[in-house]
XYZ file of C-alpha atoms in Angstrom:
475
model
C 0.007 0.139 0.253
C 1.721 3.761 -1.425
C 1.509 6.103 1.929
C -0.060 9.326 1.757
C 1.992 11.775 -0.418
C 4.254 14.522 1.429
C 2.504 17.565 1.778
C 5.406 19.541 1.358
C 5.407 17.898 -2.325
C 1.469 19.047 -3.413
C 0.214 21.565 -5.060
C -0.930 24.829 -3.281
C -4.619 23.650 -4.342
C -4.028 20.354 -3.376
C -3.041 21.193 -0.059
C -5.929 23.990 -0.130
C -8.264 21.457 -1.063
C -7.110 19.104 1.265
C -7.291 21.154 4.314
C -10.435 22.212 3.589
C -12.337 18.774 3.590
C -10.026 18.220 6.409
C -8.032 15.101 4.929
C -4.706 16.846 5.947
C -4.455 19.709 8.426
C -2.854 23.278 8.021
C -0.575 22.287 10.924
C 0.862 19.155 8.974
C 0.695 21.566 5.836
C 3.025 24.006 7.862
C 5.673 21.597 9.337
C 6.207 19.386 6.371
C 7.744 22.800 4.614
C 9.376 23.770 7.592
C 10.718 20.118 7.433
C 11.590 20.727 3.816
C 12.566 24.143 4.430
C 15.648 22.454 7.779
C 16.640 19.595 5.231
C 17.405 21.344 1.865
C 18.271 25.228 2.789
C 21.342 24.691 3.995
C 22.112 23.948 0.601
C 19.559 26.291 -1.322
C 19.956 29.138 0.707
C 17.080 30.641 0.543
C 15.555 31.704 3.563
C 16.992 34.484 5.316
C 14.348 34.284 8.442
C 11.821 31.241 8.804
C 9.177 32.480 10.920
C 8.410 28.834 12.641
C 6.611 30.086 15.183
C 4.275 32.392 13.563
C 2.994 29.692 10.832
C 2.257 26.931 13.655
C -0.095 29.671 15.178
C -1.837 30.666 12.322
C -1.692 27.233 10.578
C -3.424 26.377 13.985
C -5.755 29.179 13.240
C -6.754 27.971 10.217
C -7.653 24.336 11.547
C -9.582 25.977 14.409
C -11.892 28.173 12.171
C -12.242 24.544 10.318
C -13.298 22.549 12.813
C -15.586 25.325 14.037
C -17.646 25.456 10.910
C -16.143 28.706 9.278
C -15.449 29.557 6.065
C -12.088 29.719 5.142
C -10.456 31.355 2.091
C -8.983 29.269 -1.257
C -5.759 29.342 0.253
C -6.230 27.546 3.479
C -2.900 26.166 4.806
C -0.960 26.993 2.109
C 2.469 27.676 3.040
C 4.371 30.773 1.490
C 7.261 33.000 1.797
C 7.989 36.303 0.339
C 11.577 38.031 -0.313
C 12.859 40.186 2.682
C 12.292 43.436 0.980
C 8.385 42.481 2.271
C 7.751 44.171 5.685
C 6.977 41.194 8.010
C 5.535 42.171 11.597
C 8.376 41.585 13.993
C 11.665 41.315 11.200
C 13.671 44.466 10.758
C 12.480 44.921 6.465
C 16.166 43.561 5.251
C 15.817 44.867 1.281
C 18.736 42.093 1.046
C 21.331 44.860 2.739
C 23.402 45.137 6.040
C 22.246 48.425 6.595
C 18.846 47.702 7.094
C 19.206 45.664 9.832
C 19.495 48.100 12.094
C 16.257 49.171 10.747
C 13.022 48.845 13.473
C 11.015 45.769 13.409
C 8.043 45.762 10.909
C 5.199 46.612 13.499
C 2.825 45.442 10.195
C 2.987 42.881 7.613
C 2.534 44.741 3.899
C -0.696 44.402 1.916
C 0.250 41.111 -0.027
C 1.137 38.955 3.141
C -2.165 40.490 4.645
C -4.066 39.525 2.009
C -2.518 36.078 1.559
C -2.598 35.284 4.665
C -6.720 36.152 4.505
C -6.743 33.745 2.356
C -6.064 31.126 4.444
C -2.031 31.408 3.553
C 0.704 30.943 6.202
C 3.541 32.516 5.999
C 6.805 30.439 7.304
C 9.820 33.394 6.365
C 11.394 35.445 4.329
C 13.652 35.162 1.578
C 16.954 36.311 0.171
C 17.320 38.712 -2.172
C 20.319 40.895 -3.898
C 20.656 44.097 -2.465
C 18.411 47.163 -2.763
C 16.892 44.848 -5.644
C 19.256 45.978 -8.144
C 20.657 42.749 -8.873
C 20.169 39.990 -11.433
C 22.118 36.667 -10.365
C 21.080 36.188 -6.934
C 24.215 36.440 -4.959
C 24.134 38.529 -2.327
C 27.353 39.621 -0.303
C 25.965 40.013 2.898
C 23.887 36.418 3.285
C 25.399 34.668 0.381
C 24.048 33.307 -3.019
C 20.719 32.135 -3.085
C 21.198 28.676 -5.133
C 20.228 26.798 -8.472
C 17.468 23.654 -7.083
C 18.799 21.838 -10.741
C 22.628 23.054 -10.369
C 23.708 24.370 -6.395
C 26.904 25.084 -8.476
C 24.562 27.687 -10.413
C 22.840 31.575 -9.951
C 18.979 31.288 -8.845
C 18.561 34.743 -10.816
C 18.226 37.845 -9.453
C 17.004 40.179 -7.177
C 14.079 37.769 -5.991
C 16.735 34.935 -6.035
C 15.297 33.132 -2.494
C 11.860 33.392 -4.271
C 12.651 31.700 -7.061
C 15.325 28.926 -5.331
C 12.768 28.240 -2.416
C 9.823 27.340 -5.038
C 11.866 26.007 -7.216
C 13.884 24.079 -4.592
C 10.010 22.461 -3.220
C 10.682 24.466 -0.010
C 7.130 26.027 -0.740
C 4.518 26.005 -3.463
C 4.050 29.352 -3.564
C 6.694 32.474 -2.891
C 6.335 36.353 -4.063
C 8.987 38.475 -5.100
C 9.341 41.884 -6.935
C 10.049 42.726 -10.422
C 11.768 46.133 -11.214
C 13.777 45.006 -14.517
C 13.108 41.394 -14.815
C 13.622 40.136 -11.231
C 10.768 37.649 -11.138
C 11.009 36.658 -14.740
C 14.522 35.822 -14.835
C 14.319 33.636 -11.507
C 11.484 31.500 -12.725
C 13.536 31.204 -16.228
C 16.772 29.768 -14.270
C 14.940 28.279 -11.440
C 12.677 26.449 -14.019
C 9.086 27.556 -12.226
C 5.751 30.103 -13.433
C 6.022 33.129 -12.260
C 3.782 36.696 -12.880
C 4.842 40.357 -13.418
C 1.437 41.805 -13.472
C 0.634 45.339 -14.865
C 1.703 47.819 -13.443
C 0.045 48.586 -10.347
C -2.267 46.008 -10.102
C -0.732 44.557 -6.979
C -0.293 46.490 -3.908
C 3.097 47.227 -2.656
C 2.514 49.034 0.412
C 5.012 48.688 3.083
C 7.646 46.996 0.772
C 10.733 48.348 0.348
C 11.495 49.842 -2.496
C 13.799 49.926 -5.544
C 12.379 52.096 -8.839
C 9.132 53.458 -7.619
C 7.628 53.955 -10.918
C 9.047 50.792 -12.587
C 8.707 48.458 -9.164
C 5.718 45.416 -9.358
C 5.411 42.848 -6.476
C 3.750 39.675 -7.365
C 3.898 35.570 -7.606
C 6.017 32.320 -8.143
C 4.547 28.771 -8.085
C 5.035 25.489 -9.815
C 1.879 25.273 -11.424
C -0.481 28.414 -13.553
C -3.344 27.164 -11.347
C -1.562 27.881 -7.980
C 0.273 31.196 -9.570
C -3.153 32.520 -10.713
C -4.489 31.192 -7.131
C -1.935 33.205 -5.319
C -2.521 36.162 -8.048
C -6.383 36.158 -7.823
C -6.375 36.536 -3.553
C -3.873 39.599 -3.575
C -5.700 41.613 -6.315
C -8.095 44.678 -4.957
C -7.155 48.371 -4.548
C -5.337 49.866 -1.969
C -5.338 53.298 -1.073
C -1.187 52.687 0.615
C 0.089 52.273 -2.309
C -0.641 55.944 -4.597
C 0.312 53.776 -7.617
C -2.112 50.693 -7.338
C -5.065 50.998 -9.677
C -8.515 51.818 -8.184
C -9.944 48.486 -10.408
C -11.477 45.885 -8.491
C -10.638 42.249 -8.363
C -10.779 40.747 -11.598
C -10.707 36.879 -10.992
C -8.545 34.796 -13.217
C -8.443 31.263 -12.098
C -11.766 29.989 -13.482
C -10.769 31.457 -16.719
C -7.589 29.238 -17.170
C -9.998 26.102 -18.904
C -11.004 28.260 -21.647
C -7.809 27.843 -23.698
C -6.408 29.565 -26.539
C -9.612 30.409 -27.763
C -9.591 32.412 -30.921
C -6.119 34.338 -29.238
C -4.095 35.999 -31.432
C -0.223 35.181 -30.754
C 2.583 36.388 -32.438
C 6.607 35.674 -32.023
C 8.533 38.863 -30.698
C 10.815 39.826 -33.545
C 13.787 42.161 -33.798
C 15.469 42.845 -30.497
C 13.878 39.671 -28.927
C 15.486 37.389 -31.258
C 19.220 38.433 -31.021
C 21.903 37.780 -27.991
C 20.703 33.913 -27.485
C 22.347 31.253 -26.556
C 20.854 27.808 -28.483
C 18.687 27.249 -25.372
C 16.779 30.470 -25.289
C 16.361 30.120 -29.017
C 15.196 26.641 -28.161
C 12.827 26.935 -25.853
C 10.801 29.957 -27.868
C 10.667 27.156 -31.123
C 9.346 24.799 -28.966
C 6.620 27.259 -27.084
C 6.287 28.426 -31.250
C 5.475 24.854 -32.883
C 3.364 23.358 -29.936
C 0.946 27.298 -30.759
C 1.669 26.994 -33.993
C 2.963 29.949 -34.645
C 4.139 31.421 -37.597
C 3.694 35.392 -37.363
C 6.958 37.149 -36.164
C 6.660 40.992 -34.924
C 8.667 43.555 -34.569
C 9.061 45.649 -31.378
C 9.534 49.191 -31.970
C 13.405 50.284 -30.673
C 13.365 48.153 -27.566
C 17.004 48.083 -27.853
C 16.784 51.822 -27.144
C 13.782 50.897 -24.269
C 16.494 48.720 -22.405
C 18.707 51.602 -22.121
C 16.207 54.109 -21.022
C 15.259 51.794 -18.632
C 18.720 51.402 -17.252
C 18.307 55.682 -16.497
C 15.914 55.317 -14.832
C 16.121 52.766 -12.897
C 20.259 53.881 -11.564
C 19.050 57.521 -11.681
C 15.721 56.641 -8.976
C 17.453 53.842 -7.299
C 20.389 56.011 -6.491
C 17.816 59.441 -4.918
C 16.476 56.874 -3.160
C 19.798 55.764 -1.575
C 21.334 59.083 -1.298
C 21.765 59.530 2.722
C 22.805 56.057 2.522
C 25.517 56.490 0.324
C 27.182 59.583 1.978
C 26.795 58.323 5.859
C 27.132 54.050 4.833
C 29.179 53.542 1.877
C 31.770 50.949 3.631
C 28.735 48.809 4.256
C 26.546 48.166 0.112
C 27.737 45.822 -1.825
C 30.336 47.500 -3.558
C 29.201 46.619 -6.712
C 25.628 47.889 -6.379
C 26.731 50.907 -4.434
C 29.267 51.851 -7.514
C 26.319 51.706 -9.827
C 24.565 53.527 -7.359
C 26.576 56.941 -7.649
C 27.018 56.693 -11.370
C 23.485 56.627 -11.768
C 23.161 60.295 -9.167
C 25.702 61.509 -11.594
C 23.413 61.270 -14.881
C 22.729 64.269 -15.831
C 19.090 65.227 -15.690
C 18.418 66.042 -19.463
C 19.392 62.208 -20.206
C 16.692 61.687 -17.699
C 14.200 63.442 -18.914
C 14.860 62.025 -22.390
C 14.704 58.443 -20.859
C 11.216 59.600 -19.733
C 10.349 60.958 -22.571
C 11.691 58.335 -24.825
C 9.521 55.973 -22.531
C 6.124 57.597 -23.023
C 6.536 57.063 -26.735
C 7.553 53.759 -26.486
C 4.624 52.715 -24.660
C 2.386 53.765 -27.441
C 4.147 51.727 -29.557
C 3.800 48.987 -28.092
C -0.119 49.303 -27.370
C -0.267 49.950 -30.873
C 0.979 46.446 -31.579
C -1.673 45.037 -29.595
C -4.475 45.726 -31.075
C -3.534 43.892 -33.872
C -1.943 40.703 -31.349
C -3.222 40.096 -27.535
C -0.384 38.057 -26.803
C 3.553 38.325 -27.641
C 6.261 35.181 -27.313
C 10.109 36.621 -26.331
C 12.932 35.093 -24.804
C 12.937 35.201 -20.428
C 17.040 35.164 -20.345
C 19.282 34.987 -23.128
C 20.814 31.683 -21.302
C 20.359 29.129 -18.989
C 21.636 29.993 -15.084
C 25.250 30.828 -15.694
C 27.162 29.704 -12.849
C 28.096 31.349 -9.423
C 30.541 34.052 -9.946
C 30.775 33.939 -13.627
C 31.296 37.244 -14.432
C 30.858 37.501 -18.399
C 29.464 35.080 -21.067
C 29.525 35.576 -24.787
C 26.702 36.949 -26.670
C 26.387 37.151 -30.600
C 29.875 36.980 -30.808
C 30.727 40.084 -28.115
C 31.823 39.356 -24.669
C 29.314 41.211 -21.979
C 29.372 40.790 -18.003
C 26.702 38.655 -17.134
C 25.496 40.802 -14.252
C 24.323 43.593 -16.560
C 22.984 41.796 -19.380
C 20.673 39.053 -18.037
C 17.512 41.063 -18.410
C 18.634 41.956 -21.735
C 15.089 40.615 -22.666
C 12.962 41.783 -19.561
C 14.217 44.992 -19.233
C 12.118 46.121 -22.830
C 8.742 45.259 -21.224
C 8.789 46.365 -17.342
C 10.175 49.571 -18.691
C 6.135 49.455 -20.079
C 4.256 48.154 -17.464
C 2.943 44.950 -19.344
C 1.881 41.888 -17.614
C 3.746 38.497 -18.269
C 3.554 35.553 -17.390
C 7.025 33.627 -16.872
C 6.631 29.740 -17.957
C 9.495 27.447 -17.730
C 10.245 25.095 -20.445
C 12.114 21.891 -19.263
C 15.087 21.485 -20.958
C 18.890 19.745 -20.675
C 21.031 19.527 -18.214
C 18.672 23.419 -17.364
C 15.230 24.711 -17.758
C 14.898 27.702 -19.135
C 12.040 30.472 -19.485
C 9.850 31.815 -21.758
C 7.866 34.996 -21.502
C 4.224 35.566 -22.329
C 3.308 38.705 -22.656
C -0.135 40.873 -22.920
C -1.743 43.722 -22.795
C -1.876 46.557 -20.020
C -4.972 44.277 -17.223
C -4.571 41.462 -19.561
C -3.234 38.831 -16.871
C -5.922 36.717 -17.387
C -4.872 36.318 -21.061
C -0.952 35.498 -20.250
C -2.059 33.384 -17.873
C -4.798 30.904 -20.006
C -1.276 30.815 -22.563
C 0.734 29.648 -19.758
C -2.179 27.068 -19.333
C -2.597 25.826 -22.822
C 1.122 25.130 -22.623
C 1.333 23.274 -19.153
C -1.703 20.920 -20.338
C 0.261 20.237 -23.672
C 3.039 19.634 -21.852
C 5.662 21.730 -22.843
C 6.122 24.109 -19.925
C 6.290 22.426 -17.256
C 8.257 22.869 -13.699
C 10.943 19.806 -13.123
C 11.275 18.776 -10.320
C 14.470 19.606 -8.263
C 17.706 17.617 -9.181
C 20.378 19.862 -6.389
C 19.541 18.442 -3.629
C 18.650 15.858 -1.617
C 16.509 15.750 1.568
C 19.628 15.510 4.017
C 20.193 18.990 2.572
C 23.117 17.752 0.792
C 24.344 18.385 -2.916
C 23.173 15.275 -5.317
C 26.098 14.449 -7.787
């Protein structure tokens, strides 16, 4: 007789259904996640804080509500974790930095944590990240690198590297992260999981530590499209505590996934998005195109220039945020982050003005494209996860710095706030992601395409291959 499944191996949807049906207790689900963290995180280094006492208390409350016949939310008993730039009551909000550890502990959770827990989810901890979210590699000089669950000698991606590592490594079924220039989509690609960067302003950023306020998005990671949608639905809604958050009411997507592709018009992004690729990135896009029977290629005008403008805006806004810290505690920064922020502080104002004017023009041009198509397909990263510490790679015959160029295909999209689902294509020896890009407020469209690819078996989150239950590395 086969043994019952380990709750740590169950999807969020399956956990919530089992807890609601009293086939599994929320405490059992929390304990399984905490045990998995203890067994595997010694290798992955995904967590910076484990909130075990809080998790068990919340799980007991969920179980008590069920025993009393009270209604429970759609995420009842589901363990989750958050990038450590989210405020977690009782913890200082690190944002991946040394300096922030001296901050007073947060007195209240971030809005998205509150909404996840209102839906019944159970917070088990905070996750490693690149310092102040200015990172694409997942390598943190203060906490050590978060490692790839398929090969711990490789990068998890950044800046939400701990989120990608935790979900890809099976520590939690759902995690939250942030994406300014690609920090949800890059870890999703490298770690072989699904990630959603929603439309700019769709999900509240209240009580999270910012990087670039005009570009910052928050969103979920998961190992299935259903779980991604479930978490996304739980977090929607206006929030007066975030001035950029939309006044639109919640627009649930979970019940739309089964609609399939229907008459959606899907094209391959050309031009910039077909350059600067390793063979595996091109193969991933090709597999998606073949599965969806795509033939139309549409050039996204001036995407390379959009990436350059995104850099200008990111580094200048980031520098402005950190000027006092740069003056008072320069020695406590990651030198690479510090130097980029200092450079941003010296960019002339006319250049920033030009970047912002170009941003408005570029957004209008891309929105024009969505009059003739509903979805664009593009690579998420130019390569599979590089080795930890790798400084350069060769793209189109040119040796380039890894850190600066991992986001070459994500930055032109987040620059104008479009919703994107990153889907994992399980190639060998490592997975790699593809971006499913939709028009503003059309997350449901991107998720429908992602779900169709999952149903076709093209997109899938492979089981972690780089960690064993005793915390050691696999061969």
